[in-house]
PDB file of C-alpha atoms in Angstrom:
ATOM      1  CA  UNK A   1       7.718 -13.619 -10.428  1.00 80.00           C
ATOM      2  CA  UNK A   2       3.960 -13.904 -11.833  1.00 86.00           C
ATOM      3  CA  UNK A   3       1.869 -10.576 -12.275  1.00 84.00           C
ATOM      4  CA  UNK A   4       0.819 -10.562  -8.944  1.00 85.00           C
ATOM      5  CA  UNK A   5       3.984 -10.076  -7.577  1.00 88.00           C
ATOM      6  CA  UNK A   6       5.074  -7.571  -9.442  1.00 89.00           C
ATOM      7  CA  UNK A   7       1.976  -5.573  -9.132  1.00 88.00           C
ATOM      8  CA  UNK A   8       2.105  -5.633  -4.990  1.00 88.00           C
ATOM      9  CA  UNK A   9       6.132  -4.366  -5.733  1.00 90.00           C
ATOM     10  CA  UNK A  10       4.677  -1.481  -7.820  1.00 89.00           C
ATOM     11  CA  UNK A  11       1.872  -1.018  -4.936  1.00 89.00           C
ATOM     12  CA  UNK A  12       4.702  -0.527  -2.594  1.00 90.00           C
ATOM     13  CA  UNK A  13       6.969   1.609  -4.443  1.00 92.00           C
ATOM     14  CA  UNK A  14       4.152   4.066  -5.662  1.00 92.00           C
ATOM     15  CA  UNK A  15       3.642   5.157  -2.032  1.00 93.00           C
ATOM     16  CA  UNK A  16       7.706   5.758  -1.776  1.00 94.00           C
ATOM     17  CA  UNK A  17       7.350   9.039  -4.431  1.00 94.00           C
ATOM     18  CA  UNK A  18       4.989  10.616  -1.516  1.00 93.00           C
ATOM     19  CA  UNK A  19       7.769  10.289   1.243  1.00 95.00           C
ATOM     20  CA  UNK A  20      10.166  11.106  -0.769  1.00 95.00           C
ATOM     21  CA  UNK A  21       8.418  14.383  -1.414  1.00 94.00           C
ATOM     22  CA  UNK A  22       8.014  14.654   2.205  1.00 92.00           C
ATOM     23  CA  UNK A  23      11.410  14.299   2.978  1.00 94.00           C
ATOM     24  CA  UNK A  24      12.308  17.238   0.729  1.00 93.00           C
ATOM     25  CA  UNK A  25      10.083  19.745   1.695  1.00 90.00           C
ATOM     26  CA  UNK A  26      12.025  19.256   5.470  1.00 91.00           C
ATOM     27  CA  UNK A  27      15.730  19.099   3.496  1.00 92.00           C
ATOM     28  CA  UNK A  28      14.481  22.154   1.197  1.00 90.00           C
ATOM     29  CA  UNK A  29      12.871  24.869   3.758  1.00 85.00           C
ATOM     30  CA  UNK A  30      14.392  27.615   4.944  1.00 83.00           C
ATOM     31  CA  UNK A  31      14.567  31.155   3.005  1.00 85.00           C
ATOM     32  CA  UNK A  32      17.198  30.942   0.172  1.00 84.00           C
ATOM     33  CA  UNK A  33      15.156  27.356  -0.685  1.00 84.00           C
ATOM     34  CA  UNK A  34      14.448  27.559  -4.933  1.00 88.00           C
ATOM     35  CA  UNK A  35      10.527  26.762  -4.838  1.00 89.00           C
ATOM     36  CA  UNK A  36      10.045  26.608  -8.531  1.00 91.00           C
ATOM     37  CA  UNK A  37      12.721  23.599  -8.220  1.00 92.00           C
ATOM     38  CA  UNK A  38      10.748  22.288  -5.435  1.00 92.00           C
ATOM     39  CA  UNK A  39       7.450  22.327  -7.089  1.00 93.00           C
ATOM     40  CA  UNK A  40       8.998  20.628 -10.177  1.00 95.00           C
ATOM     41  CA  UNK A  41      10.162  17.588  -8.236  1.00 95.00           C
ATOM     42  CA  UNK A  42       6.524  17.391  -6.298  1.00 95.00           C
ATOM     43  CA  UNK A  43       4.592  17.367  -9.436  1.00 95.00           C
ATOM     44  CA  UNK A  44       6.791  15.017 -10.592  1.00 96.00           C
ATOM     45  CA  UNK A  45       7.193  12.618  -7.967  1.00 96.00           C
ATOM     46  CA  UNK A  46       3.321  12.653  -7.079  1.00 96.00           C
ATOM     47  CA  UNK A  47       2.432  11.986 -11.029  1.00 96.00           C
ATOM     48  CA  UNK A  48       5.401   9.130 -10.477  1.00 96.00           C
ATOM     49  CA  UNK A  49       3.267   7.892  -7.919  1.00 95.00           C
ATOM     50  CA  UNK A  50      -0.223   8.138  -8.899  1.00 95.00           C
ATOM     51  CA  UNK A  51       1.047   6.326 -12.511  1.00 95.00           C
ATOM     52  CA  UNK A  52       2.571   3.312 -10.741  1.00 93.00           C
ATOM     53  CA  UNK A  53      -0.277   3.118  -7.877  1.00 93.00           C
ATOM     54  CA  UNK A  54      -2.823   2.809 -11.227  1.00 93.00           C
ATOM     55  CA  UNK A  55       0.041  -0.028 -12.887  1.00 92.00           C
ATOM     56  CA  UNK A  56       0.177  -1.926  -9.646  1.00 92.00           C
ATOM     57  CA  UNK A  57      -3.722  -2.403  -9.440  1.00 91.00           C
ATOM     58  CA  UNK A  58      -3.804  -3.496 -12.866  1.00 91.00           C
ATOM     59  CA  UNK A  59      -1.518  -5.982 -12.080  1.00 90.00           C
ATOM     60  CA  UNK A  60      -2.464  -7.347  -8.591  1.00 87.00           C
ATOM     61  CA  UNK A  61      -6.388  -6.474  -8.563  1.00 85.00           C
ATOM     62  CA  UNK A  62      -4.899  -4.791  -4.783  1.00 83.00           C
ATOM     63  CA  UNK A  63      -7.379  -2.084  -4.110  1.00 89.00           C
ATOM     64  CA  UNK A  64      -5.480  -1.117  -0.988  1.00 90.00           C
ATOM     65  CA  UNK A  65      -1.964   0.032  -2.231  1.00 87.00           C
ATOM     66  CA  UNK A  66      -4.082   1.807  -5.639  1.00 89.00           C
ATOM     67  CA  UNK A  67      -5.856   3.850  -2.223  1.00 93.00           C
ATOM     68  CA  UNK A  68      -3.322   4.587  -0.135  1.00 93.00           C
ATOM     69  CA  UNK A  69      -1.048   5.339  -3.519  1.00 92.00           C
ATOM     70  CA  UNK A  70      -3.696   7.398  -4.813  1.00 94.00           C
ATOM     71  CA  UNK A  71      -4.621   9.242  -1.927  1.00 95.00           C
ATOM     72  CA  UNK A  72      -1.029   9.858  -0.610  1.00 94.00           C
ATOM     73  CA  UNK A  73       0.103  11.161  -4.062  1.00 95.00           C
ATOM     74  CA  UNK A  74      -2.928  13.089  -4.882  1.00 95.00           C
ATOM     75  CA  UNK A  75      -2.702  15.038  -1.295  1.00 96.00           C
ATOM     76  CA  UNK A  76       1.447  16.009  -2.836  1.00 95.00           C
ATOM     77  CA  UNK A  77       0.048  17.122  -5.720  1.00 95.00           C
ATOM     78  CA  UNK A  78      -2.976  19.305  -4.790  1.00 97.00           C
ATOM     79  CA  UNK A  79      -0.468  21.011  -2.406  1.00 95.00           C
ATOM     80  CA  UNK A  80       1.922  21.311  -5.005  1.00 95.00           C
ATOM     81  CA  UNK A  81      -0.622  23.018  -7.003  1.00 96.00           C
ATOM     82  CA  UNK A  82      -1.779  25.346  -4.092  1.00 95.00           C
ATOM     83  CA  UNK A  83       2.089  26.334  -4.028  1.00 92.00           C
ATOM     84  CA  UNK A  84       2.453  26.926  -7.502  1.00 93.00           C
ATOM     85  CA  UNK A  85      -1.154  28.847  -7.239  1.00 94.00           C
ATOM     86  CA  UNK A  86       0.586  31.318  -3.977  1.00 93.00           C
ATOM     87  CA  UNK A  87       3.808  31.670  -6.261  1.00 91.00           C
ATOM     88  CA  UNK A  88       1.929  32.891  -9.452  1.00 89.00           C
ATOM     89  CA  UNK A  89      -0.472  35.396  -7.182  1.00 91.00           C
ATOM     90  CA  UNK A  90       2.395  37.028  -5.491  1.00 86.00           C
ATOM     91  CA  UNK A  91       4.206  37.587  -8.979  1.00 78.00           C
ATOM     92  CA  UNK A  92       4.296  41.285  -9.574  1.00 67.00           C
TER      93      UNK A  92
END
């Protein structure tokens, strides 16, 4: 595989952390959910994503997957922030 290649595979798989992240906040919800755990994996998953959307458009001058990477990922982790924002206001 040449560089090109590899950065379209990284393209792809840097919008999978933002699904993923989707598809635990709808496993996750309910009232006994842990939501410090929850914000943990966001952050992480989004900064996953945001590190191999920038990787894959180094690698395949794509400027479509570093968007749609960037954007998806960004959008998980500003609301991960506003979570982690509610959670620290409504601290006693």
């Amino acid at each position: 595989m040449d560089k090109r290649e590899v950065g379209i595979i990284l393209g792809i798989s840097s919008i999978l952390p933002a699904i993923i992240s989707i598809l635990i906040f709808f496993i996750t919800r309910g009232p006994d959910a842990d939501i410090y755990f929850d914000i943990t994996i966001y952050g992480t998953l989004s900064i996953i994503g945001i590190l191999l959307a920038i990787f894959s458009w180094t690698m395949s001058k794509r400027i479509i997957l570093l968007m749609i990477g960037l954007i998806g990922n960004g959008f998980v982790l500003f609301c991960t922030f506003l979570l982690l924002l509610a959670m620290g206001i409504s601290e006693p």
